[in-house]
């Protein structure tokens, strides 16, 4: 073990090989439902260092487990008796290209940091979800995260143009093309997206950016029963192209209101709720949505409704959905998504 720690220290620097009590925050999942005992935590700073660590682990036949922001809820970063490879130091946004609308980023970039960098160029990286303030892009790609805007923009797979990956043999595969129309050969990036580190470790990515939506507006509906969820979606989608459609239960809302200090959307309590986000860029769109909601009320599917009138109100309504996971952590819930 001493020799292993010494060899790893020569690759990444002794300060970035953690053992003993220094491993505590890397030895449990976000819900604290799973605990494990790694051999060591390795924090490389470059793709070359990742490659050398993988080669060393191969020679010694020691398992490796990648870790990003450790925001998963299924124990995917469990590294019992393994070397846990944290990519938190590889957190550079290497380039934003406004004209071609792409970003080149390292795997340890926190999702919200990419949002801020894109926003500074009046662009949008459309993938978003509640853990965006700590989830990293390597983990997002490795789990092919869907996020809240999947209806409009697709999941992570649709937002990735290229990858750089260290394979299980320690070889570096560089496929960081920024081409949107690339019809040459095999598209290997799709093997690694969603593979959760089984086939290799993602170290960099080229990601699509887009223009931000105009006047994104949030509508929260109180629904009568489970069947109403899909009926309302079908009716609303026939009226407007949606950015997001999320549903949650009264039980979830009650916990968010009680423990996160979030206000109820309206006084009426209903069994289920739907949160709808749409691009409110014309009076005709808003009028058509009002008509659709009114029709849903006449059918008995919708009991009450509220629509945001400002960016602040839209963010407050989104908290009803995004604060659910954190609010429920104390009960170790079975998570339905």
GROMACS .gro file of C-alpha atoms in nm:
model
  337
    1UNK     CA    1   0.000   0.000   0.000
    2UNK     CA    2   0.282   0.241   0.082
    3UNK     CA    3   0.438   0.174  -0.258
    4UNK     CA    4   0.103   0.227  -0.431
    5UNK     CA    5   0.052   0.563  -0.257
    6UNK     CA    6   0.406   0.666  -0.348
    7UNK     CA    7   0.359   0.571  -0.714
    8UNK     CA    8   0.027   0.755  -0.735
    9UNK     CA    9   0.183   1.059  -0.568
   10UNK     CA   10   0.451   1.070  -0.838
   11UNK     CA   11   0.175   1.092  -1.100
   12UNK     CA   12  -0.066   1.347  -0.949
   13UNK     CA   13   0.138   1.493  -0.663
   14UNK     CA   14   0.136   1.367  -0.300
   15UNK     CA   15  -0.123   1.629  -0.193
   16UNK     CA   16  -0.375   1.480  -0.431
   17UNK     CA   17  -0.362   1.122  -0.307
   18UNK     CA   18  -0.601   1.110  -0.013
   19UNK     CA   19  -0.621   0.833   0.247
   20UNK     CA   20  -0.764   0.782   0.596
   21UNK     CA   21  -1.001   1.048   0.728
   22UNK     CA   22  -0.935   1.267   0.422
   23UNK     CA   23  -1.149   1.022   0.222
   24UNK     CA   24  -1.467   1.081   0.425
   25UNK     CA   25  -1.656   1.300   0.178
   26UNK     CA   26  -1.572   1.061  -0.107
   27UNK     CA   27  -1.688   0.751   0.080
   28UNK     CA   28  -2.065   0.800   0.083
   29UNK     CA   29  -2.336   0.881  -0.166
   30UNK     CA   30  -2.538   1.203  -0.155
   31UNK     CA   31  -2.820   1.045   0.046
   32UNK     CA   32  -2.575   0.871   0.284
   33UNK     CA   33  -2.757   0.549   0.202
   34UNK     CA   34  -2.439   0.381   0.073
   35UNK     CA   35  -2.099   0.387   0.243
   36UNK     CA   36  -1.775   0.231   0.121
   37UNK     CA   37  -1.404   0.217   0.202
   38UNK     CA   38  -1.179   0.310  -0.095
   39UNK     CA   39  -0.809   0.232  -0.101
   40UNK     CA   40  -0.738   0.595  -0.186
   41UNK     CA   41  -0.882   0.902  -0.356
   42UNK     CA   42  -0.687   1.022  -0.660
   43UNK     CA   43  -0.734   1.377  -0.791
   44UNK     CA   44  -0.564   1.417  -1.129
   45UNK     CA   45  -0.537   1.755  -1.300
   46UNK     CA   46  -0.481   1.649  -1.662
   47UNK     CA   47  -0.585   1.383  -1.910
   48UNK     CA   48  -0.228   1.256  -1.912
   49UNK     CA   49  -0.239   1.203  -1.535
   50UNK     CA   50  -0.567   1.012  -1.568
   51UNK     CA   51  -0.404   0.793  -1.832
   52UNK     CA   52  -0.105   0.716  -1.609
   53UNK     CA   53  -0.328   0.630  -1.311
   54UNK     CA   54  -0.533   0.391  -1.526
   55UNK     CA   55  -0.219   0.222  -1.657
   56UNK     CA   56  -0.082   0.179  -1.304
   57UNK     CA   57  -0.412   0.035  -1.178
   58UNK     CA   58  -0.414  -0.206  -1.472
   59UNK     CA   59  -0.066  -0.333  -1.392
   60UNK     CA   60  -0.164  -0.389  -1.029
   61UNK     CA   61  -0.517  -0.517  -1.112
   62UNK     CA   62  -0.682  -0.262  -0.883
   63UNK     CA   63  -1.036  -0.146  -0.969
   64UNK     CA   64  -1.100   0.219  -1.051
   65UNK     CA   65  -1.424   0.415  -0.996
   66UNK     CA   66  -1.480   0.766  -1.139
   67UNK     CA   67  -1.644   1.038  -0.932
   68UNK     CA   68  -1.783   1.372  -1.044
   69UNK     CA   69  -2.004   1.582  -0.819
   70UNK     CA   70  -2.130   1.268  -0.639
   71UNK     CA   71  -2.491   1.381  -0.672
   72UNK     CA   72  -2.627   1.044  -0.787
   73UNK     CA   73  -2.895   0.865  -0.587
   74UNK     CA   74  -2.820   0.503  -0.683
   75UNK     CA   75  -2.475   0.435  -0.533
   76UNK     CA   76  -2.299   0.460  -0.869
   77UNK     CA   77  -1.979   0.601  -0.716
   78UNK     CA   78  -1.943   0.315  -0.466
   79UNK     CA   79  -1.570   0.241  -0.463
   80UNK     CA   80  -1.523  -0.037  -0.207
   81UNK     CA   81  -1.154  -0.142  -0.210
   82UNK     CA   82  -1.106   0.065  -0.525
   83UNK     CA   83  -0.914   0.374  -0.624
   84UNK     CA   84  -1.174   0.650  -0.658
   85UNK     CA   85  -1.073   0.888  -0.935
   86UNK     CA   86  -1.217   1.232  -0.856
   87UNK     CA   87  -1.207   1.469  -1.154
   88UNK     CA   88  -1.285   1.779  -0.947
   89UNK     CA   89  -0.952   1.944  -1.033
   90UNK     CA   90  -1.021   1.916  -1.406
   91UNK     CA   91  -1.269   2.204  -1.398
   92UNK     CA   92  -1.161   2.436  -1.681
   93UNK     CA   93  -1.403   2.577  -1.937
   94UNK     CA   94  -1.145   2.573  -2.210
   95UNK     CA   95  -1.332   2.764  -2.475
   96UNK     CA   96  -1.668   2.916  -2.563
   97UNK     CA   97  -1.718   2.967  -2.937
   98UNK     CA   98  -2.013   3.206  -2.979
   99UNK     CA   99  -2.024   3.190  -3.360
  100UNK     CA  100  -2.041   2.811  -3.380
  101UNK     CA  101  -2.229   2.787  -3.048
  102UNK     CA  102  -2.011   2.525  -2.882
  103UNK     CA  103  -1.825   2.494  -2.552
  104UNK     CA  104  -1.515   2.283  -2.486
  105UNK     CA  105  -1.502   2.183  -2.119
  106UNK     CA  106  -1.318   1.952  -1.883
  107UNK     CA  107  -1.508   1.676  -1.707
  108UNK     CA  108  -1.494   1.839  -1.364
  109UNK     CA  109  -1.677   2.157  -1.469
  110UNK     CA  110  -1.984   2.213  -1.251
  111UNK     CA  111  -2.298   2.236  -1.462
  112UNK     CA  112  -2.406   2.575  -1.324
  113UNK     CA  113  -2.062   2.719  -1.406
  114UNK     CA  114  -2.114   2.628  -1.771
  115UNK     CA  115  -2.459   2.790  -1.754
  116UNK     CA  116  -2.297   3.113  -1.630
  117UNK     CA  117  -2.023   3.107  -1.895
  118UNK     CA  118  -2.277   3.052  -2.174
  119UNK     CA  119  -2.503   3.324  -2.034
  120UNK     CA  120  -2.214   3.570  -2.048
  121UNK     CA  121  -2.212   3.516  -2.426
  122UNK     CA  122  -2.593   3.545  -2.445
  123UNK     CA  123  -2.614   3.171  -2.508
  124UNK     CA  124  -2.763   2.875  -2.324
  125UNK     CA  125  -2.649   2.526  -2.235
  126UNK     CA  126  -3.000   2.387  -2.202
  127UNK     CA  127  -2.944   2.086  -1.978
  128UNK     CA  128  -3.057   2.168  -1.624
  129UNK     CA  129  -3.180   1.994  -1.309
  130UNK     CA  130  -3.191   2.047  -0.934
  131UNK     CA  131  -2.831   1.938  -0.863
  132UNK     CA  132  -2.680   2.172  -1.124
  133UNK     CA  133  -2.484   2.356  -0.855
  134UNK     CA  134  -2.270   2.050  -0.775
  135UNK     CA  135  -2.313   1.796  -1.056
  136UNK     CA  136  -2.017   1.787  -1.298
  137UNK     CA  137  -2.025   1.742  -1.673
  138UNK     CA  138  -1.829   1.417  -1.670
  139UNK     CA  139  -2.098   1.261  -1.453
  140UNK     CA  140  -2.375   1.424  -1.654
  141UNK     CA  141  -2.237   1.267  -1.972
  142UNK     CA  142  -2.162   0.932  -1.810
  143UNK     CA  143  -2.523   0.900  -1.693
  144UNK     CA  144  -2.676   1.059  -2.006
  145UNK     CA  145  -2.878   1.289  -1.783
  146UNK     CA  146  -3.219   1.396  -1.911
  147UNK     CA  147  -3.287   1.709  -1.710
  148UNK     CA  148  -3.591   1.933  -1.708
  149UNK     CA  149  -3.571   2.061  -2.068
  150UNK     CA  150  -3.561   1.724  -2.243
  151UNK     CA  151  -3.887   1.795  -2.431
  152UNK     CA  152  -3.730   2.083  -2.623
  153UNK     CA  153  -3.359   2.001  -2.636
  154UNK     CA  154  -3.326   1.626  -2.579
  155UNK     CA  155  -3.107   1.459  -2.317
  156UNK     CA  156  -2.730   1.494  -2.277
  157UNK     CA  157  -2.657   1.265  -2.572
  158UNK     CA  158  -2.821   1.513  -2.808
  159UNK     CA  159  -2.615   1.800  -2.665
  160UNK     CA  160  -2.270   1.643  -2.705
  161UNK     CA  161  -2.066   1.691  -3.024
  162UNK     CA  162  -1.743   1.523  -2.913
  163UNK     CA  163  -1.548   1.366  -2.630
  164UNK     CA  164  -1.199   1.301  -2.505
  165UNK     CA  165  -1.181   0.971  -2.316
  166UNK     CA  166  -0.918   0.767  -2.134
  167UNK     CA  167  -0.999   0.405  -2.215
  168UNK     CA  168  -0.975   0.112  -1.975
  169UNK     CA  169  -0.627   0.041  -2.114
  170UNK     CA  170  -0.510   0.393  -2.035
  171UNK     CA  171  -0.510   0.504  -2.398
  172UNK     CA  172  -0.640   0.853  -2.482
  173UNK     CA  173  -0.909   0.869  -2.750
  174UNK     CA  174  -0.953   1.224  -2.876
  175UNK     CA  175  -1.281   1.294  -3.050
  176UNK     CA  176  -1.337   1.658  -2.959
  177UNK     CA  177  -1.473   1.757  -3.298
  178UNK     CA  178  -1.702   2.057  -3.301
  179UNK     CA  179  -1.866   1.958  -3.628
  180UNK     CA  180  -2.245   1.937  -3.622
  181UNK     CA  181  -2.245   1.759  -3.958
  182UNK     CA  182  -1.988   1.480  -3.927
  183UNK     CA  183  -2.075   1.167  -4.126
  184UNK     CA  184  -1.737   0.993  -4.121
  185UNK     CA  185  -1.691   0.649  -3.969
  186UNK     CA  186  -1.808   0.518  -3.633
  187UNK     CA  187  -1.945   0.765  -3.380
  188UNK     CA  188  -1.766   0.631  -3.073
  189UNK     CA  189  -1.883   0.905  -2.837
  190UNK     CA  190  -2.221   0.731  -2.806
  191UNK     CA  191  -2.053   0.424  -2.656
  192UNK     CA  192  -1.917   0.633  -2.370
  193UNK     CA  193  -2.220   0.858  -2.308
  194UNK     CA  194  -2.436   0.677  -2.054
  195UNK     CA  195  -2.177   0.404  -1.983
  196UNK     CA  196  -2.107   0.534  -1.627
  197UNK     CA  197  -1.732   0.489  -1.653
  198UNK     CA  198  -1.744   0.119  -1.744
  199UNK     CA  199  -1.573   0.165  -2.084
  200UNK     CA  200  -1.352   0.461  -2.000
  201UNK     CA  201  -1.324   0.793  -1.821
  202UNK     CA  202  -1.451   1.106  -1.997
  203UNK     CA  203  -1.200   1.387  -1.949
  204UNK     CA  204  -1.322   1.658  -2.191
  205UNK     CA  205  -1.627   1.727  -2.404
  206UNK     CA  206  -1.747   1.953  -2.682
  207UNK     CA  207  -2.104   2.058  -2.608
  208UNK     CA  208  -2.377   2.236  -2.803
  209UNK     CA  209  -2.497   2.579  -2.698
  210UNK     CA  210  -2.812   2.748  -2.821
  211UNK     CA  211  -2.994   3.080  -2.808
  212UNK     CA  212  -3.185   3.123  -2.480
  213UNK     CA  213  -3.565   3.104  -2.495
  214UNK     CA  214  -3.758   3.429  -2.507
  215UNK     CA  215  -3.957   3.511  -2.193
  216UNK     CA  216  -3.961   3.161  -2.044
  217UNK     CA  217  -4.280   3.142  -1.840
  218UNK     CA  218  -4.388   2.884  -1.583
  219UNK     CA  219  -4.740   2.753  -1.537
  220UNK     CA  220  -4.831   2.528  -1.240
  221UNK     CA  221  -5.154   2.329  -1.259
  222UNK     CA  222  -5.331   2.142  -0.980
  223UNK     CA  223  -5.444   1.807  -1.123
  224UNK     CA  224  -5.737   1.591  -1.021
  225UNK     CA  225  -5.575   1.246  -1.050
  226UNK     CA  226  -5.293   1.043  -1.205
  227UNK     CA  227  -5.474   0.997  -1.538
  228UNK     CA  228  -5.495   1.375  -1.580
  229UNK     CA  229  -5.117   1.406  -1.605
  230UNK     CA  230  -5.089   1.268  -1.958
  231UNK     CA  231  -5.426   1.404  -2.072
  232UNK     CA  232  -5.318   1.757  -1.982
  233UNK     CA  233  -4.979   1.709  -2.147
  234UNK     CA  234  -5.143   1.597  -2.471
  235UNK     CA  235  -5.383   1.890  -2.466
  236UNK     CA  236  -5.116   2.150  -2.386
  237UNK     CA  237  -4.867   2.013  -2.639
  238UNK     CA  238  -5.125   2.048  -2.914
  239UNK     CA  239  -5.126   2.421  -2.834
  240UNK     CA  240  -4.761   2.514  -2.781
  241UNK     CA  241  -4.407   2.378  -2.800
  242UNK     CA  242  -4.301   2.326  -2.439
  243UNK     CA  243  -3.963   2.371  -2.275
  244UNK     CA  244  -4.052   2.146  -1.981
  245UNK     CA  245  -4.333   1.938  -1.834
  246UNK     CA  246  -4.279   1.803  -1.482
  247UNK     CA  247  -4.523   1.643  -1.240
  248UNK     CA  248  -4.510   1.582  -0.866
  249UNK     CA  249  -4.745   1.483  -0.587
  250UNK     CA  250  -4.912   1.670  -0.301
  251UNK     CA  251  -4.695   1.469  -0.060
  252UNK     CA  252  -4.382   1.608  -0.226
  253UNK     CA  253  -4.521   1.962  -0.224
  254UNK     CA  254  -4.611   1.938   0.145
  255UNK     CA  255  -4.252   1.842   0.234
  256UNK     CA  256  -4.101   2.121   0.022
  257UNK     CA  257  -4.337   2.376   0.178
  258UNK     CA  258  -4.267   2.252   0.531
  259UNK     CA  259  -3.891   2.199   0.517
  260UNK     CA  260  -3.764   2.429   0.241
  261UNK     CA  261  -3.983   2.731   0.311
  262UNK     CA  262  -4.131   2.735  -0.040
  263UNK     CA  263  -4.474   2.892  -0.083
  264UNK     CA  264  -4.761   2.688  -0.222
  265UNK     CA  265  -4.853   2.777  -0.580
  266UNK     CA  266  -5.215   2.835  -0.473
  267UNK     CA  267  -5.434   2.767  -0.169
  268UNK     CA  268  -5.605   2.464  -0.322
  269UNK     CA  269  -5.442   2.128  -0.242
  270UNK     CA  270  -5.467   1.875  -0.524
  271UNK     CA  271  -5.345   1.514  -0.552
  272UNK     CA  272  -5.092   1.598  -0.825
  273UNK     CA  273  -4.936   1.900  -0.991
  274UNK     CA  274  -4.791   1.973  -1.334
  275UNK     CA  275  -4.522   2.235  -1.391
  276UNK     CA  276  -4.510   2.361  -1.747
  277UNK     CA  277  -4.248   2.594  -1.891
  278UNK     CA  278  -4.300   2.752  -2.231
  279UNK     CA  279  -4.157   3.027  -2.449
  280UNK     CA  280  -4.405   3.310  -2.402
  281UNK     CA  281  -4.295   3.513  -2.702
  282UNK     CA  282  -4.633   3.633  -2.829
  283UNK     CA  283  -4.978   3.724  -2.699
  284UNK     CA  284  -5.128   3.452  -2.917
  285UNK     CA  285  -4.927   3.178  -2.743
  286UNK     CA  286  -5.039   3.294  -2.399
  287UNK     CA  287  -5.402   3.322  -2.512
  288UNK     CA  288  -5.392   2.974  -2.667
  289UNK     CA  289  -5.251   2.826  -2.346
  290UNK     CA  290  -5.521   2.997  -2.139
  291UNK     CA  291  -5.782   2.842  -2.366
  292UNK     CA  292  -5.618   2.498  -2.331
  293UNK     CA  293  -5.607   2.522  -1.951
  294UNK     CA  294  -5.970   2.635  -1.945
  295UNK     CA  295  -6.065   2.334  -2.157
  296UNK     CA  296  -5.877   2.106  -1.916
  297UNK     CA  297  -6.068   2.260  -1.625
  298UNK     CA  298  -6.398   2.195  -1.801
  299UNK     CA  299  -6.293   1.831  -1.841
  300UNK     CA  300  -6.223   1.815  -1.466
  301UNK     CA  301  -5.853   1.740  -1.516
  302UNK     CA  302  -5.727   2.075  -1.379
  303UNK     CA  303  -5.858   2.213  -1.050
  304UNK     CA  304  -5.648   2.529  -1.008
  305UNK     CA  305  -5.367   2.710  -1.190
  306UNK     CA  306  -5.110   2.988  -1.155
  307UNK     CA  307  -4.872   3.149  -1.406
  308UNK     CA  308  -4.547   3.333  -1.332
  309UNK     CA  309  -4.540   3.706  -1.399
  310UNK     CA  310  -4.165   3.757  -1.358
  311UNK     CA  311  -3.834   3.572  -1.365
  312UNK     CA  312  -3.832   3.566  -0.984
  313UNK     CA  313  -4.179   3.407  -0.973
  314UNK     CA  314  -4.077   3.151  -1.235
  315UNK     CA  315  -3.775   3.051  -1.024
  316UNK     CA  316  -3.991   3.026  -0.712
  317UNK     CA  317  -4.234   2.794  -0.889
  318UNK     CA  318  -3.948   2.578  -1.016
  319UNK     CA  319  -3.840   2.526  -0.654
  320UNK     CA  320  -4.155   2.319  -0.603
  321UNK     CA  321  -3.996   2.059  -0.831
  322UNK     CA  322  -3.624   2.111  -0.784
  323UNK     CA  323  -3.621   2.113  -0.402
  324UNK     CA  324  -3.795   1.775  -0.372
  325UNK     CA  325  -3.485   1.553  -0.365
  326UNK     CA  326  -3.297   1.758  -0.106
  327UNK     CA  327  -3.608   1.794   0.110
  328UNK     CA  328  -3.663   1.417   0.117
  329UNK     CA  329  -3.305   1.311   0.195
  330UNK     CA  330  -3.378   1.262   0.567
  331UNK     CA  331  -3.623   0.982   0.483
  332UNK     CA  332  -3.399   0.794   0.233
  333UNK     CA  333  -3.684   0.785  -0.016
  334UNK     CA  334  -3.748   0.558  -0.306
  335UNK     CA  335  -3.716   0.815  -0.583
  336UNK     CA  336  -3.961   0.825  -0.872
  337UNK     CA  337  -3.853   1.045  -1.163
   0.00000   0.00000   0.00000
